[in-house]
mmCIF file with all atom_site columns, C-alpha atoms in Angstrom:
data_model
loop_
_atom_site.group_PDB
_atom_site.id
_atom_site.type_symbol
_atom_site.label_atom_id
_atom_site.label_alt_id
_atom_site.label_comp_id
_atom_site.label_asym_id
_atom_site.label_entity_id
_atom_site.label_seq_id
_atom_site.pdbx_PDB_ins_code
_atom_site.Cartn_x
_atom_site.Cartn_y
_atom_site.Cartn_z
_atom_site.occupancy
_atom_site.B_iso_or_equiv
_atom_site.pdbx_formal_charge
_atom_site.auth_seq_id
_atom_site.auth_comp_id
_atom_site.auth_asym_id
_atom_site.auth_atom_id
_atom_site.pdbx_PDB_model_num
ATOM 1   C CA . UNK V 1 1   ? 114.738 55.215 101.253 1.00 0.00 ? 1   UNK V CA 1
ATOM 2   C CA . UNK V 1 2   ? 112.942 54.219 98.029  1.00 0.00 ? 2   UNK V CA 1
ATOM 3   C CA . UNK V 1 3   ? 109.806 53.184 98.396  1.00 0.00 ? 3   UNK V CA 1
ATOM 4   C CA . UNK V 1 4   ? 107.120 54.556 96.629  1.00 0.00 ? 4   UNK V CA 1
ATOM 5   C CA . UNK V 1 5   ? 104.365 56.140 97.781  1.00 0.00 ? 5   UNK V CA 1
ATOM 6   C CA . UNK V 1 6   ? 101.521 53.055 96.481  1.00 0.00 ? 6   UNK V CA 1
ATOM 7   C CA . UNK V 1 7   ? 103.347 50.961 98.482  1.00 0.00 ? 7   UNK V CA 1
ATOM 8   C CA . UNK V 1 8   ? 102.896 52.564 102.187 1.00 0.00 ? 8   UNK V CA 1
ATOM 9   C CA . UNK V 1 9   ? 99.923  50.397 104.036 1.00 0.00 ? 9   UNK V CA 1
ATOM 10  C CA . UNK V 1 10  ? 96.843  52.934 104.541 1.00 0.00 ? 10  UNK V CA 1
ATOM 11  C CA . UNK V 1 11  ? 97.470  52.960 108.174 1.00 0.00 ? 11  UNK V CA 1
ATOM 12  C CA . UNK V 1 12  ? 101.052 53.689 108.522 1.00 0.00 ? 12  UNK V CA 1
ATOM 13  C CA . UNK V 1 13  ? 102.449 57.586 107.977 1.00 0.00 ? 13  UNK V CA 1
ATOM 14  C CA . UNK V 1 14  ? 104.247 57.984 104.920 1.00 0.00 ? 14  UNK V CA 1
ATOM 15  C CA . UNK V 1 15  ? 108.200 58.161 105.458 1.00 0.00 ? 15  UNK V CA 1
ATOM 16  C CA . UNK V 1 16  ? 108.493 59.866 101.900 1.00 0.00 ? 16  UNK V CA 1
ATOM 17  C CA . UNK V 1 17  ? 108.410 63.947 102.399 1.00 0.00 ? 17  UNK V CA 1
ATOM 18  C CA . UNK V 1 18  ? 107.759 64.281 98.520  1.00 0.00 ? 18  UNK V CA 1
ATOM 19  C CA . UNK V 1 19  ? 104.686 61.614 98.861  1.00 0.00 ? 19  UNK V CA 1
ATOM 20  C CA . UNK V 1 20  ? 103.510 63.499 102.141 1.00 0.00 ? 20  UNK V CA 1
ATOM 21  C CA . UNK V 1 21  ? 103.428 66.535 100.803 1.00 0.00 ? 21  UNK V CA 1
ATOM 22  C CA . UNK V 1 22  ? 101.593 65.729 97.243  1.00 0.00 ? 22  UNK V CA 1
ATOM 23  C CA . UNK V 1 23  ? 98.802  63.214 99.176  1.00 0.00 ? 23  UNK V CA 1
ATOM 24  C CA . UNK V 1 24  ? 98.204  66.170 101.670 1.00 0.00 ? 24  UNK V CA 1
ATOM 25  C CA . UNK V 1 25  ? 97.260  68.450 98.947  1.00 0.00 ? 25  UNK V CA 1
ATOM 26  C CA . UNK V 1 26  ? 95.332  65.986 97.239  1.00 0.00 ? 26  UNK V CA 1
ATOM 27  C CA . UNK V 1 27  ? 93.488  65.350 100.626 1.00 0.00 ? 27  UNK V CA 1
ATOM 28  C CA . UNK V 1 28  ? 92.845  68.928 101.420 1.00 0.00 ? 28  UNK V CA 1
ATOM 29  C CA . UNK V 1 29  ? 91.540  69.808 97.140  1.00 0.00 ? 29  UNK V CA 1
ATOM 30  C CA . UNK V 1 30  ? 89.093  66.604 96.935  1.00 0.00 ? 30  UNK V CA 1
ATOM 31  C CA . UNK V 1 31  ? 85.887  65.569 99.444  1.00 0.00 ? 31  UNK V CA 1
ATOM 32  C CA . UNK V 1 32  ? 86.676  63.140 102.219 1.00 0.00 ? 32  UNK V CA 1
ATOM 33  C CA . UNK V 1 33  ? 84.980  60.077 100.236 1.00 0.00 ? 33  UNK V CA 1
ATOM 34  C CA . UNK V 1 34  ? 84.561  58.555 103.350 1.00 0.00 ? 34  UNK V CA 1
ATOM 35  C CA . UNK V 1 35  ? 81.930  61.531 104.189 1.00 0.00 ? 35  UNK V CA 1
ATOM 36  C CA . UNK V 1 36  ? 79.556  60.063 102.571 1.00 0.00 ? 36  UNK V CA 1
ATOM 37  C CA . UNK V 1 37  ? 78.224  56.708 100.643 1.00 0.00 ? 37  UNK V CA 1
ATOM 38  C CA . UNK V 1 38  ? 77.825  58.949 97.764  1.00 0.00 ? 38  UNK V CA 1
ATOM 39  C CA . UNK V 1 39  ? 80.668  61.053 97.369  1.00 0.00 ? 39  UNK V CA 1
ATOM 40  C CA . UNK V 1 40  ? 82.952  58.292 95.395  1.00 0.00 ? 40  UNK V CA 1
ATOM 41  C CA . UNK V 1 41  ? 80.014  57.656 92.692  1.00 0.00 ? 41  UNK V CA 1
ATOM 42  C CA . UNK V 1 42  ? 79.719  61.633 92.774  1.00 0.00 ? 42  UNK V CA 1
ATOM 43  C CA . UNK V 1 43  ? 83.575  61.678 92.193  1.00 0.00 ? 43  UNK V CA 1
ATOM 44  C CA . UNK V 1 44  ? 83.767  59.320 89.158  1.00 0.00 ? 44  UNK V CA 1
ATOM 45  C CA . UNK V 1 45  ? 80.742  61.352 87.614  1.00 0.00 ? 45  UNK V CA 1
ATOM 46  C CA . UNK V 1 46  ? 82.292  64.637 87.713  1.00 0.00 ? 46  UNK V CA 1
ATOM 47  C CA . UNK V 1 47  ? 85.539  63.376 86.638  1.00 0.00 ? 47  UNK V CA 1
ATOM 48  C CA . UNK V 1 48  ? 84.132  61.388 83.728  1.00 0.00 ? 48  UNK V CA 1
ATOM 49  C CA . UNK V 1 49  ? 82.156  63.960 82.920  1.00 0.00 ? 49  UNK V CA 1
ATOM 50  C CA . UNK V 1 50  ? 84.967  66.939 83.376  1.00 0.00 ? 50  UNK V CA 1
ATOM 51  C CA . UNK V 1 51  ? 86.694  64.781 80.854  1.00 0.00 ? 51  UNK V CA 1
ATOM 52  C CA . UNK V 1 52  ? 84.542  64.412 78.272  1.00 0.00 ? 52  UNK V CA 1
ATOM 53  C CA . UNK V 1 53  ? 83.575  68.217 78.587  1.00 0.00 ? 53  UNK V CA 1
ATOM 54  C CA . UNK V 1 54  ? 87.641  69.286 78.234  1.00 0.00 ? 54  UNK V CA 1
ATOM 55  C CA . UNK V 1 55  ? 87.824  66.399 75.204  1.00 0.00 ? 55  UNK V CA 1
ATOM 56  C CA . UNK V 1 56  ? 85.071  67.850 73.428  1.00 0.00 ? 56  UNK V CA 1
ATOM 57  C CA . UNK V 1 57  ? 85.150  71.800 74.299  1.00 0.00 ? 57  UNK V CA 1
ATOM 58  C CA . UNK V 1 58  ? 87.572  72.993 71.204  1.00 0.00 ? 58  UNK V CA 1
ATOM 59  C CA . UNK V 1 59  ? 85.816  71.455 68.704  1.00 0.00 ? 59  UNK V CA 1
ATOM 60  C CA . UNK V 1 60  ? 82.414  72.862 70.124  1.00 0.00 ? 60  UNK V CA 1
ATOM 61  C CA . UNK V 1 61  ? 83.558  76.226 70.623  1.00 0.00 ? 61  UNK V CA 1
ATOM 62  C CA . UNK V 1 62  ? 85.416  75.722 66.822  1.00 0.00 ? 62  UNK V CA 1
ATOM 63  C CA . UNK V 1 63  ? 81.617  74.635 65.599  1.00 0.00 ? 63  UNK V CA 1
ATOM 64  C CA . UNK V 1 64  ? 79.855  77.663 67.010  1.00 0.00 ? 64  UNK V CA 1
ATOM 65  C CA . UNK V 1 65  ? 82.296  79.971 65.422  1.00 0.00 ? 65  UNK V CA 1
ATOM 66  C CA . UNK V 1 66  ? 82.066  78.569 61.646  1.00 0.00 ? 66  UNK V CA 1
ATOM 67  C CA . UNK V 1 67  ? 78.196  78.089 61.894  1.00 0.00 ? 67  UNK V CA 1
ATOM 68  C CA . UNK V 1 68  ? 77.844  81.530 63.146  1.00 0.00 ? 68  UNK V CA 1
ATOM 69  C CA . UNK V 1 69  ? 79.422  83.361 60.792  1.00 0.00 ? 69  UNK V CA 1
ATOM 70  C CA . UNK V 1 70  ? 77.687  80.546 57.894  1.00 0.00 ? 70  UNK V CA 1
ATOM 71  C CA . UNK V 1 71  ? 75.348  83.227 56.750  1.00 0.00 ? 71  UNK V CA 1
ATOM 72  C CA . UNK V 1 72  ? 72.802  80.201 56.917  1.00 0.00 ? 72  UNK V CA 1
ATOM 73  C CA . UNK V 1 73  ? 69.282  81.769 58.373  1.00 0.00 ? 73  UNK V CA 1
ATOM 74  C CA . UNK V 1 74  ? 69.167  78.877 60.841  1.00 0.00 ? 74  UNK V CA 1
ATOM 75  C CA . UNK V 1 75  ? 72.131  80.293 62.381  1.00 0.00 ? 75  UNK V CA 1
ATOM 76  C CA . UNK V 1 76  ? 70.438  83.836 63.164  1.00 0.00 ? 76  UNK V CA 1
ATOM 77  C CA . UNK V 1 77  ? 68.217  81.827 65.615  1.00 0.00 ? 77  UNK V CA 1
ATOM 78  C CA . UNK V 1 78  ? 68.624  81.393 69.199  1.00 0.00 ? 78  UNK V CA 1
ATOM 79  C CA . UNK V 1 79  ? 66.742  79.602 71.554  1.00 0.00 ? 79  UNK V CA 1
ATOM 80  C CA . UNK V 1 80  ? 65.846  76.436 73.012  1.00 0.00 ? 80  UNK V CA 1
ATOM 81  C CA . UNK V 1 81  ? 64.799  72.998 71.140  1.00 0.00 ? 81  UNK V CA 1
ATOM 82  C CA . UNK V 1 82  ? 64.462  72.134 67.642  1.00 0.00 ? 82  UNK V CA 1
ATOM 83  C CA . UNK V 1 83  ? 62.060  75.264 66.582  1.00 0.00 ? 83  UNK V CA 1
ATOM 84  C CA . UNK V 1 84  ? 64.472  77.899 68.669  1.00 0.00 ? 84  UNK V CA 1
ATOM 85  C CA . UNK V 1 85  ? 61.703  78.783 70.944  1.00 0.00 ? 85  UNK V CA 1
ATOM 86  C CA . UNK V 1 86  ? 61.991  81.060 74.001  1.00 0.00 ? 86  UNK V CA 1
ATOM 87  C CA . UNK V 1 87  ? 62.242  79.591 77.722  1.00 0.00 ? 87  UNK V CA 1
ATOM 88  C CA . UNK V 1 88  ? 59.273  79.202 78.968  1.00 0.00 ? 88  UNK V CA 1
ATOM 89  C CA . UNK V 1 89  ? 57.796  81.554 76.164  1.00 0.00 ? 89  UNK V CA 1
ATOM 90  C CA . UNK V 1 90  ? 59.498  84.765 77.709  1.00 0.00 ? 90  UNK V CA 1
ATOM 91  C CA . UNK V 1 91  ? 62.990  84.758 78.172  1.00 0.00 ? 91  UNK V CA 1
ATOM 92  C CA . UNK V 1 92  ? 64.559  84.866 74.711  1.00 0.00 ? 92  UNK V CA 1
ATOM 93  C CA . UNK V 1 93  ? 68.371  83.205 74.429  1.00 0.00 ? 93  UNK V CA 1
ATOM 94  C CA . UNK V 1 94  ? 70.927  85.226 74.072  1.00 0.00 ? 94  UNK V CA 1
ATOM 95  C CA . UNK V 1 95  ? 73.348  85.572 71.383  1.00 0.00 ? 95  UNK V CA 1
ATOM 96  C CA . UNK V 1 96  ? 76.499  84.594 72.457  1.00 0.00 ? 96  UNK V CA 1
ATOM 97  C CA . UNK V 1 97  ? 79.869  86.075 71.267  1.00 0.00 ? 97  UNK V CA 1
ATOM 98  C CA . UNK V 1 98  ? 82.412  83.278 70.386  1.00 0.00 ? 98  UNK V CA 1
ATOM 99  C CA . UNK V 1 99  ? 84.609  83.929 73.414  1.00 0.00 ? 99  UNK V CA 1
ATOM 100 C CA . UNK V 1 100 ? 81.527  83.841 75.453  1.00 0.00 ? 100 UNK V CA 1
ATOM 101 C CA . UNK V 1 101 ? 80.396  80.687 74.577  1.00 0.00 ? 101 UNK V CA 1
ATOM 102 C CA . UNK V 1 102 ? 83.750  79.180 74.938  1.00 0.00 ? 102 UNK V CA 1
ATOM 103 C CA . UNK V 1 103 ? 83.707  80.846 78.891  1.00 0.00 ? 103 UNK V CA 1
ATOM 104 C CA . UNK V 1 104 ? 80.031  79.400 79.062  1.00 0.00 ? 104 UNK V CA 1
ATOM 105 C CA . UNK V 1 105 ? 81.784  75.924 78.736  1.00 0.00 ? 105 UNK V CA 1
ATOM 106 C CA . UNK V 1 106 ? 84.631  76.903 81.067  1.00 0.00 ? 106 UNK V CA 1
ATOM 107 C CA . UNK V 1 107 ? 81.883  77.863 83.681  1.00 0.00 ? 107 UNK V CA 1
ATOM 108 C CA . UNK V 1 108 ? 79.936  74.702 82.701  1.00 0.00 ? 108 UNK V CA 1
ATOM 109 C CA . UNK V 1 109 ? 83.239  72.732 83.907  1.00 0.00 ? 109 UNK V CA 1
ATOM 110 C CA . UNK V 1 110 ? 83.654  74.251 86.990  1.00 0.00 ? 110 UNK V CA 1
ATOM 111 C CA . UNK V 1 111 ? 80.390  73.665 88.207  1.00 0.00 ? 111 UNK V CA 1
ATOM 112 C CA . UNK V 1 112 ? 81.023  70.098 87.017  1.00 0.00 ? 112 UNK V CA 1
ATOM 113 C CA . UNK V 1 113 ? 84.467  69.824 89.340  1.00 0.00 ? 113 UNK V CA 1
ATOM 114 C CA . UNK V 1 114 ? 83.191  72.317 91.709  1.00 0.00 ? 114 UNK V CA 1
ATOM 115 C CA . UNK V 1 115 ? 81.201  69.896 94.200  1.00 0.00 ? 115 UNK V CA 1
ATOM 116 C CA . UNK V 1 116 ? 84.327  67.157 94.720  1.00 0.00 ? 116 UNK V CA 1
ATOM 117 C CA . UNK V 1 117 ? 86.499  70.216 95.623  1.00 0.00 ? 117 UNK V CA 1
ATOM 118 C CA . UNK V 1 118 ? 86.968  70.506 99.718  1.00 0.00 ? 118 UNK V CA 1
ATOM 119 C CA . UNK V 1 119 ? 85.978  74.325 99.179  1.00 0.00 ? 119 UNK V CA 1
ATOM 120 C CA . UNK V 1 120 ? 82.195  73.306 98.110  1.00 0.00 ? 120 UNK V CA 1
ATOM 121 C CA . UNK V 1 121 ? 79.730  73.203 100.665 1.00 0.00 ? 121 UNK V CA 1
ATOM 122 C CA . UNK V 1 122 ? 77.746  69.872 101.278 1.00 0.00 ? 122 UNK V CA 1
ATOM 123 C CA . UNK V 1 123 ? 74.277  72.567 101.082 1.00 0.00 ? 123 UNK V CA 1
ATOM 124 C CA . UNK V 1 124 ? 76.037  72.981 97.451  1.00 0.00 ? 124 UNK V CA 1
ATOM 125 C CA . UNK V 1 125 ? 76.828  69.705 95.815  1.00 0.00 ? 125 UNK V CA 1
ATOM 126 C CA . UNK V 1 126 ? 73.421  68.955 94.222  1.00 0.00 ? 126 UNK V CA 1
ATOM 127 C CA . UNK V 1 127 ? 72.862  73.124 93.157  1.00 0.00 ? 127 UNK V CA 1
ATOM 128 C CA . UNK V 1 128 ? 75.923  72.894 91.219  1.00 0.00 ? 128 UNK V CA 1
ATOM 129 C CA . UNK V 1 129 ? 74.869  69.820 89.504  1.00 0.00 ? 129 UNK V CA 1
ATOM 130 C CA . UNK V 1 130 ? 71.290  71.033 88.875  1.00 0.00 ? 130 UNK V CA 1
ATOM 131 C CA . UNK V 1 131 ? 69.801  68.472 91.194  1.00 0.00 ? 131 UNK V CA 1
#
């Protein structure tokens, strides 16, 4: 038998073991899109955005590390906006360690991918994306 797996109609069982098996998992680690009118918009945002985070990631986390150790006085400043002020005018921002900052991004991705996963709540999706 050599059909591929593109070619099965929607509505009959795929004859393929191999093709079975890798749609099942795909099934059971993504959302049901059919759940919900939003999930496949919600799906193409996180995956969209999940790529442009993993594109640009290394040369962020490569950024932070040179203009840390600059010695320029703007990088002894944390905090939020253009004049480094603190959130809300209490909460100062931290100083992040290099590897820290790089698992801030790696944190910030899986709370991107997160809500298309079949382990996320519904209750979740929008928390995760800061809705």
């Amino acid at each position: 038998n050599t059909h591929a797996c593109a070619q099965h109609p929607r509505s009959a069982p795929a004859r393929d073991p191999t093709c079975s098996r890798t749609m099942g998992a795909v099934k059971a680690f993504f959302v049901d899109t059919s759940s919900s009118p939003l999930m496949p918009t919600l799906l193409v945002f996180s995956s969209l955005l999940a790529v442009a985070v993993v594109r640009t990631m290394p040369a962020l986390v490569s950024f932070y590390a040179d203009f840390r150790s600059s010695g320029f006085d703007l990088a002894e400043h944390r905090g939020y906006g253009q004049s480094a002020c603190k959130l809300y005018g209490i909460f100062p921002a931290p100083k992040l360690s290099v590897p820290a900052m790089a698992f801030s991004g790696l944190a910030f991705l899986g709370l991107v991918v997160f809500p298309v996963t079949s382990m996320c709540p519904a209750w979740m999706r929008a928390p995760c994306l800061g809705s």
